[in-house]
């Protein structure tokens, strides 16, 4: 029965791969907590994850954000303009008001939908979590108007609303709204950004980024208490590089991993060619063996171009070309150096795997801050040219002690417990709300949900 399940609606949009990945990670974390810590988390939590713009945006541009993001990520000057203008007081005001005029009613339909059956609006979620920068202002307004039965727009909200920021070293101002119950941020820089936007210190919680289960401290096989698991992990050596390499069909040798974005952006062909040539000449002039793994993401053209017969890598180095992989944690744990665009998820994942990074590009705005994040934490650098990347690979390979130091630095910055920590706090909040609702203090009833405010 519904009584035995708490429900959380997670608002996101598929602009880039990171938001849905974070939403899924939180959903998985709730399930794991319910299984492994049943005394503290006796109630199952059901997540209703929704791309609110694609599914409820009434017209262009709102229902085309995903396609627009892809175009703008390719032509980053467009993105830069859009991002920077959107951060100005005028841009923020325009966005907020246009959004409210266009989307209030459709978004209200989204926020009042039944978490188990989206075609019905008879019972809404017990709590709302946003993992997207454009899902704060209007959803908060809508919840306030629903919960106070139309009496007020800014007060009276009883449904808990939480933001979980999925950017790392920089974030757009729209991420932060002082009206939220809690705002989870992954870094000091974003804590400050939140406070600059009037979010108070006692609303802010800092654990790290929510990321996929394979990157949690105990990997995908977490089944016991942290103590038991710790011992088991040590005994089995689950992160043993040679074993992981073997399971992936890779050779057991020094490995450079090149990753395109979730969408395969970022000039990956030229990068692989430059780094491949450098590794070939290094292998020919030393007695070392080198391997390069290229993960092209959804970039099929790059995958074809870099694979035989189109490219012959010769006998000096091992090259393995993949499309989109679902086991990035294993590929990262098998590698020694990562070349990637400055995506927040990828950087946090690399850090957990102790993998030094060469950042090949960044989206102006929200990814710009990820460069100093990596540099200041001492586990990598930015190289804008493919020759620069290849040089840096050579330099790092020539200095094992430097590589080791960067590996240690990455592990210090890593937050492998963040996802479960965030999920524990969210679960506590939704349980409190569930108790309130049981005692009849709720506004989630059919009658009030169906009351529309204009
Ligand atoms: N990724 C993956 N398989 C691939 C390529 C990428 O699972 O073949 C994942 C990567 O591990 C990361 C995400 O895609 O979790 C990309 O997220 P990020 O925040 O780095 O960039 P975004 O795509 O959101 O801009």
PDB file of N, CA and C in Angstrom, residues 400-444:
ATOM      1  N   UNK A 400      57.248   8.929 -12.701  1.00  0.00           N
ATOM      2  CA  UNK A 400      56.320   8.115 -11.921  1.00  0.00           C
ATOM      3  C   UNK A 400      56.011   8.714 -10.541  1.00  0.00           C
ATOM      4  N   UNK A 401      56.985   9.411  -9.937  1.00  0.00           N
ATOM      5  CA  UNK A 401      56.720   9.952  -8.603  1.00  0.00           C
ATOM      6  C   UNK A 401      55.696  11.083  -8.680  1.00  0.00           C
ATOM      7  N   UNK A 402      55.765  11.867  -9.745  1.00  0.00           N
ATOM      8  CA  UNK A 402      54.791  12.937  -9.930  1.00  0.00           C
ATOM      9  C   UNK A 402      53.391  12.344 -10.151  1.00  0.00           C
ATOM     10  N   UNK A 403      53.349  11.314 -10.962  1.00  0.00           N
ATOM     11  CA  UNK A 403      52.069  10.654 -11.244  1.00  0.00           C
ATOM     12  C   UNK A 403      51.477  10.088  -9.949  1.00  0.00           C
ATOM     13  N   UNK A 404      52.329   9.498  -9.132  1.00  0.00           N
ATOM     14  CA  UNK A 404      51.901   8.920  -7.860  1.00  0.00           C
ATOM     15  C   UNK A 404      51.356  10.010  -6.930  1.00  0.00           C
ATOM     16  N   UNK A 405      52.071  11.154  -6.908  1.00  0.00           N
ATOM     17  CA  UNK A 405      51.627  12.271  -6.071  1.00  0.00           C
ATOM     18  C   UNK A 405      50.250  12.772  -6.523  1.00  0.00           C
ATOM     19  N   UNK A 406      50.057  12.879  -7.820  1.00  0.00           N
ATOM     20  CA  UNK A 406      48.761  13.353  -8.330  1.00  0.00           C
ATOM     21  C   UNK A 406      47.661  12.345  -8.010  1.00  0.00           C
ATOM     22  N   UNK A 407      48.031  11.070  -8.068  1.00  0.00           N
ATOM     23  CA  UNK A 407      47.074  10.020  -7.736  1.00  0.00           C
ATOM     24  C   UNK A 407      46.602  10.182  -6.274  1.00  0.00           C
ATOM     25  N   UNK A 408      47.596  10.400  -5.388  1.00  0.00           N
ATOM     26  CA  UNK A 408      47.254  10.600  -3.972  1.00  0.00           C
ATOM     27  C   UNK A 408      46.381  11.842  -3.790  1.00  0.00           C
ATOM     28  N   UNK A 409      46.737  12.917  -4.492  1.00  0.00           N
ATOM     29  CA  UNK A 409      45.956  14.152  -4.383  1.00  0.00           C
ATOM     30  C   UNK A 409      44.506  13.940  -4.823  1.00  0.00           C
ATOM     31  N   UNK A 410      44.357  13.169  -5.904  1.00  0.00           N
ATOM     32  CA  UNK A 410      43.001  12.891  -6.400  1.00  0.00           C
ATOM     33  C   UNK A 410      42.198  12.170  -5.331  1.00  0.00           C
ATOM     34  N   UNK A 411      42.823  11.210  -4.671  1.00  0.00           N
ATOM     35  CA  UNK A 411      42.118  10.429  -3.651  1.00  0.00           C
ATOM     36  C   UNK A 411      41.764  11.287  -2.430  1.00  0.00           C
ATOM     37  N   UNK A 412      42.615  12.278  -2.133  1.00  0.00           N
ATOM     38  CA  UNK A 412      42.294  13.180  -1.023  1.00  0.00           C
ATOM     39  C   UNK A 412      41.047  14.009  -1.351  1.00  0.00           C
ATOM     40  N   UNK A 413      40.942  14.455  -2.612  1.00  0.00           N
ATOM     41  CA  UNK A 413      39.787  15.274  -3.016  1.00  0.00           C
ATOM     42  C   UNK A 413      38.525  14.433  -3.216  1.00  0.00           C
ATOM     43  N   UNK A 414      38.681  13.128  -3.300  1.00  0.00           N
ATOM     44  CA  UNK A 414      37.557  12.249  -3.664  1.00  0.00           C
ATOM     45  C   UNK A 414      36.468  12.217  -2.592  1.00  0.00           C
ATOM     46  N   UNK A 415      35.230  12.077  -3.021  1.00  0.00           N
ATOM     47  CA  UNK A 415      34.098  11.979  -2.085  1.00  0.00           C
ATOM     48  C   UNK A 415      33.262  10.738  -2.406  1.00  0.00           C
ATOM     49  N   UNK A 416      33.827   9.552  -2.168  1.00  0.00           N
ATOM     50  CA  UNK A 416      33.122   8.318  -2.552  1.00  0.00           C
ATOM     51  C   UNK A 416      31.884   8.010  -1.701  1.00  0.00           C
ATOM     52  N   UNK A 417      31.719   8.719  -0.583  1.00  0.00           N
ATOM     53  CA  UNK A 417      30.542   8.450   0.261  1.00  0.00           C
ATOM     54  C   UNK A 417      29.423   9.464   0.041  1.00  0.00           C
ATOM     55  N   UNK A 418      29.672  10.441  -0.839  1.00  0.00           N
ATOM     56  CA  UNK A 418      28.734  11.563  -0.962  1.00  0.00           C
ATOM     57  C   UNK A 418      27.316  11.106  -1.304  1.00  0.00           C
ATOM     58  N   UNK A 419      27.191  10.179  -2.244  1.00  0.00           N
ATOM     59  CA  UNK A 419      25.850   9.802  -2.708  1.00  0.00           C
ATOM     60  C   UNK A 419      25.020   9.222  -1.568  1.00  0.00           C
ATOM     61  N   UNK A 420      25.624   8.314  -0.816  1.00  0.00           N
ATOM     62  CA  UNK A 420      24.891   7.717   0.309  1.00  0.00           C
ATOM     63  C   UNK A 420      24.639   8.748   1.411  1.00  0.00           C
ATOM     64  N   UNK A 421      25.595   9.640   1.631  1.00  0.00           N
ATOM     65  CA  UNK A 421      25.401  10.683   2.653  1.00  0.00           C
ATOM     66  C   UNK A 421      24.217  11.582   2.291  1.00  0.00           C
ATOM     67  N   UNK A 422      24.168  12.006   1.033  1.00  0.00           N
ATOM     68  CA  UNK A 422      23.055  12.859   0.592  1.00  0.00           C
ATOM     69  C   UNK A 422      21.740  12.085   0.741  1.00  0.00           C
ATOM     70  N   UNK A 423      21.765  10.831   0.280  1.00  0.00           N
ATOM     71  CA  UNK A 423      20.530  10.030   0.314  1.00  0.00           C
ATOM     72  C   UNK A 423      20.037   9.828   1.752  1.00  0.00           C
ATOM     73  N   UNK A 424      20.957   9.655   2.700  1.00  0.00           N
ATOM     74  CA  UNK A 424      20.540   9.489   4.109  1.00  0.00           C
ATOM     75  C   UNK A 424      19.799  10.731   4.588  1.00  0.00           C
ATOM     76  N   UNK A 425      20.362  11.911   4.292  1.00  0.00           N
ATOM     77  CA  UNK A 425      19.711  13.154   4.730  1.00  0.00           C
ATOM     78  C   UNK A 425      18.341  13.318   4.076  1.00  0.00           C
ATOM     79  N   UNK A 426      18.274  13.026   2.774  1.00  0.00           N
ATOM     80  CA  UNK A 426      16.994  13.177   2.064  1.00  0.00           C
ATOM     81  C   UNK A 426      15.970  12.192   2.611  1.00  0.00           C
ATOM     82  N   UNK A 427      16.417  10.968   2.882  1.00  0.00           N
ATOM     83  CA  UNK A 427      15.500   9.955   3.411  1.00  0.00           C
ATOM     84  C   UNK A 427      14.949  10.400   4.766  1.00  0.00           C
ATOM     85  N   UNK A 428      15.829  10.922   5.617  1.00  0.00           N
ATOM     86  CA  UNK A 428      15.356  11.422   6.917  1.00  0.00           C
ATOM     87  C   UNK A 428      14.261  12.466   6.719  1.00  0.00           C
ATOM     88  N   UNK A 429      14.486  13.364   5.768  1.00  0.00           N
ATOM     89  CA  UNK A 429      13.508  14.441   5.545  1.00  0.00           C
ATOM     90  C   UNK A 429      12.172  13.906   5.042  1.00  0.00           C
ATOM     91  N   UNK A 430      12.232  12.959   4.109  1.00  0.00           N
ATOM     92  CA  UNK A 430      10.964  12.476   3.548  1.00  0.00           C
ATOM     93  C   UNK A 430      10.218  11.625   4.581  1.00  0.00           C
ATOM     94  N   UNK A 431      10.952  10.962   5.464  1.00  0.00           N
ATOM     95  CA  UNK A 431      10.281  10.193   6.534  1.00  0.00           C
ATOM     96  C   UNK A 431       9.536  11.126   7.486  1.00  0.00           C
ATOM     97  N   UNK A 432      10.162  12.243   7.823  1.00  0.00           N
ATOM     98  CA  UNK A 432       9.499  13.226   8.695  1.00  0.00           C
ATOM     99  C   UNK A 432       8.214  13.715   8.039  1.00  0.00           C
ATOM    100  N   UNK A 433       8.314  14.018   6.767  1.00  0.00           N
ATOM    101  CA  UNK A 433       7.144  14.499   6.029  1.00  0.00           C
ATOM    102  C   UNK A 433       6.047  13.441   5.987  1.00  0.00           C
ATOM    103  N   UNK A 434       6.473  12.208   5.800  1.00  0.00           N
ATOM    104  CA  UNK A 434       5.523  11.099   5.732  1.00  0.00           C
ATOM    105  C   UNK A 434       4.754  10.985   7.064  1.00  0.00           C
ATOM    106  N   UNK A 435       5.466  11.160   8.167  1.00  0.00           N
ATOM    107  CA  UNK A 435       4.828  11.131   9.488  1.00  0.00           C
ATOM    108  C   UNK A 435       3.800  12.251   9.613  1.00  0.00           C
ATOM    109  N   UNK A 436       4.202  13.458   9.164  1.00  0.00           N
ATOM    110  CA  UNK A 436       3.279  14.597   9.200  1.00  0.00           C
ATOM    111  C   UNK A 436       2.008  14.289   8.436  1.00  0.00           C
ATOM    112  N   UNK A 437       2.199  13.708   7.251  1.00  0.00           N
ATOM    113  CA  UNK A 437       1.041  13.411   6.399  1.00  0.00           C
ATOM    114  C   UNK A 437       0.126  12.400   7.064  1.00  0.00           C
ATOM    115  N   UNK A 438       0.768  11.415   7.734  1.00  0.00           N
ATOM    116  CA  UNK A 438      -0.022  10.388   8.423  1.00  0.00           C
ATOM    117  C   UNK A 438      -0.893  11.008   9.500  1.00  0.00           C
ATOM    118  N   UNK A 439      -0.298  12.010  10.183  1.00  0.00           N
ATOM    119  CA  UNK A 439      -1.046  12.658  11.260  1.00  0.00           C
ATOM    120  C   UNK A 439      -2.076  13.641  10.710  1.00  0.00           C
ATOM    121  N   UNK A 440      -2.156  13.737   9.405  1.00  0.00           N
ATOM    122  CA  UNK A 440      -3.189  14.573   8.800  1.00  0.00           C
ATOM    123  C   UNK A 440      -2.767  16.005   8.575  1.00  0.00           C
ATOM    124  N   UNK A 441      -1.491  16.285   8.707  1.00  0.00           N
ATOM    125  CA  UNK A 441      -1.022  17.658   8.509  1.00  0.00           C
ATOM    126  C   UNK A 441      -0.663  17.951   7.071  1.00  0.00           C
ATOM    127  N   UNK A 442      -1.223  17.194   6.157  1.00  0.00           N
ATOM    128  CA  UNK A 442      -0.714  17.285   4.801  1.00  0.00           C
ATOM    129  C   UNK A 442      -1.548  18.112   3.871  1.00  0.00           C
ATOM    130  N   UNK A 443      -0.917  18.554   2.818  1.00  0.00           N
ATOM    131  CA  UNK A 443      -1.638  19.246   1.759  1.00  0.00           C
ATOM    132  C   UNK A 443      -1.617  18.396   0.497  1.00  0.00           C
ATOM    133  N   UNK A 444      -1.190  17.140   0.625  1.00  0.00           N
ATOM    134  CA  UNK A 444      -1.069  16.316  -0.567  1.00  0.00           C
ATOM    135  C   UNK A 444      -2.363  15.575  -0.899  1.00  0.00           C
TER     136      UNK A 444
END
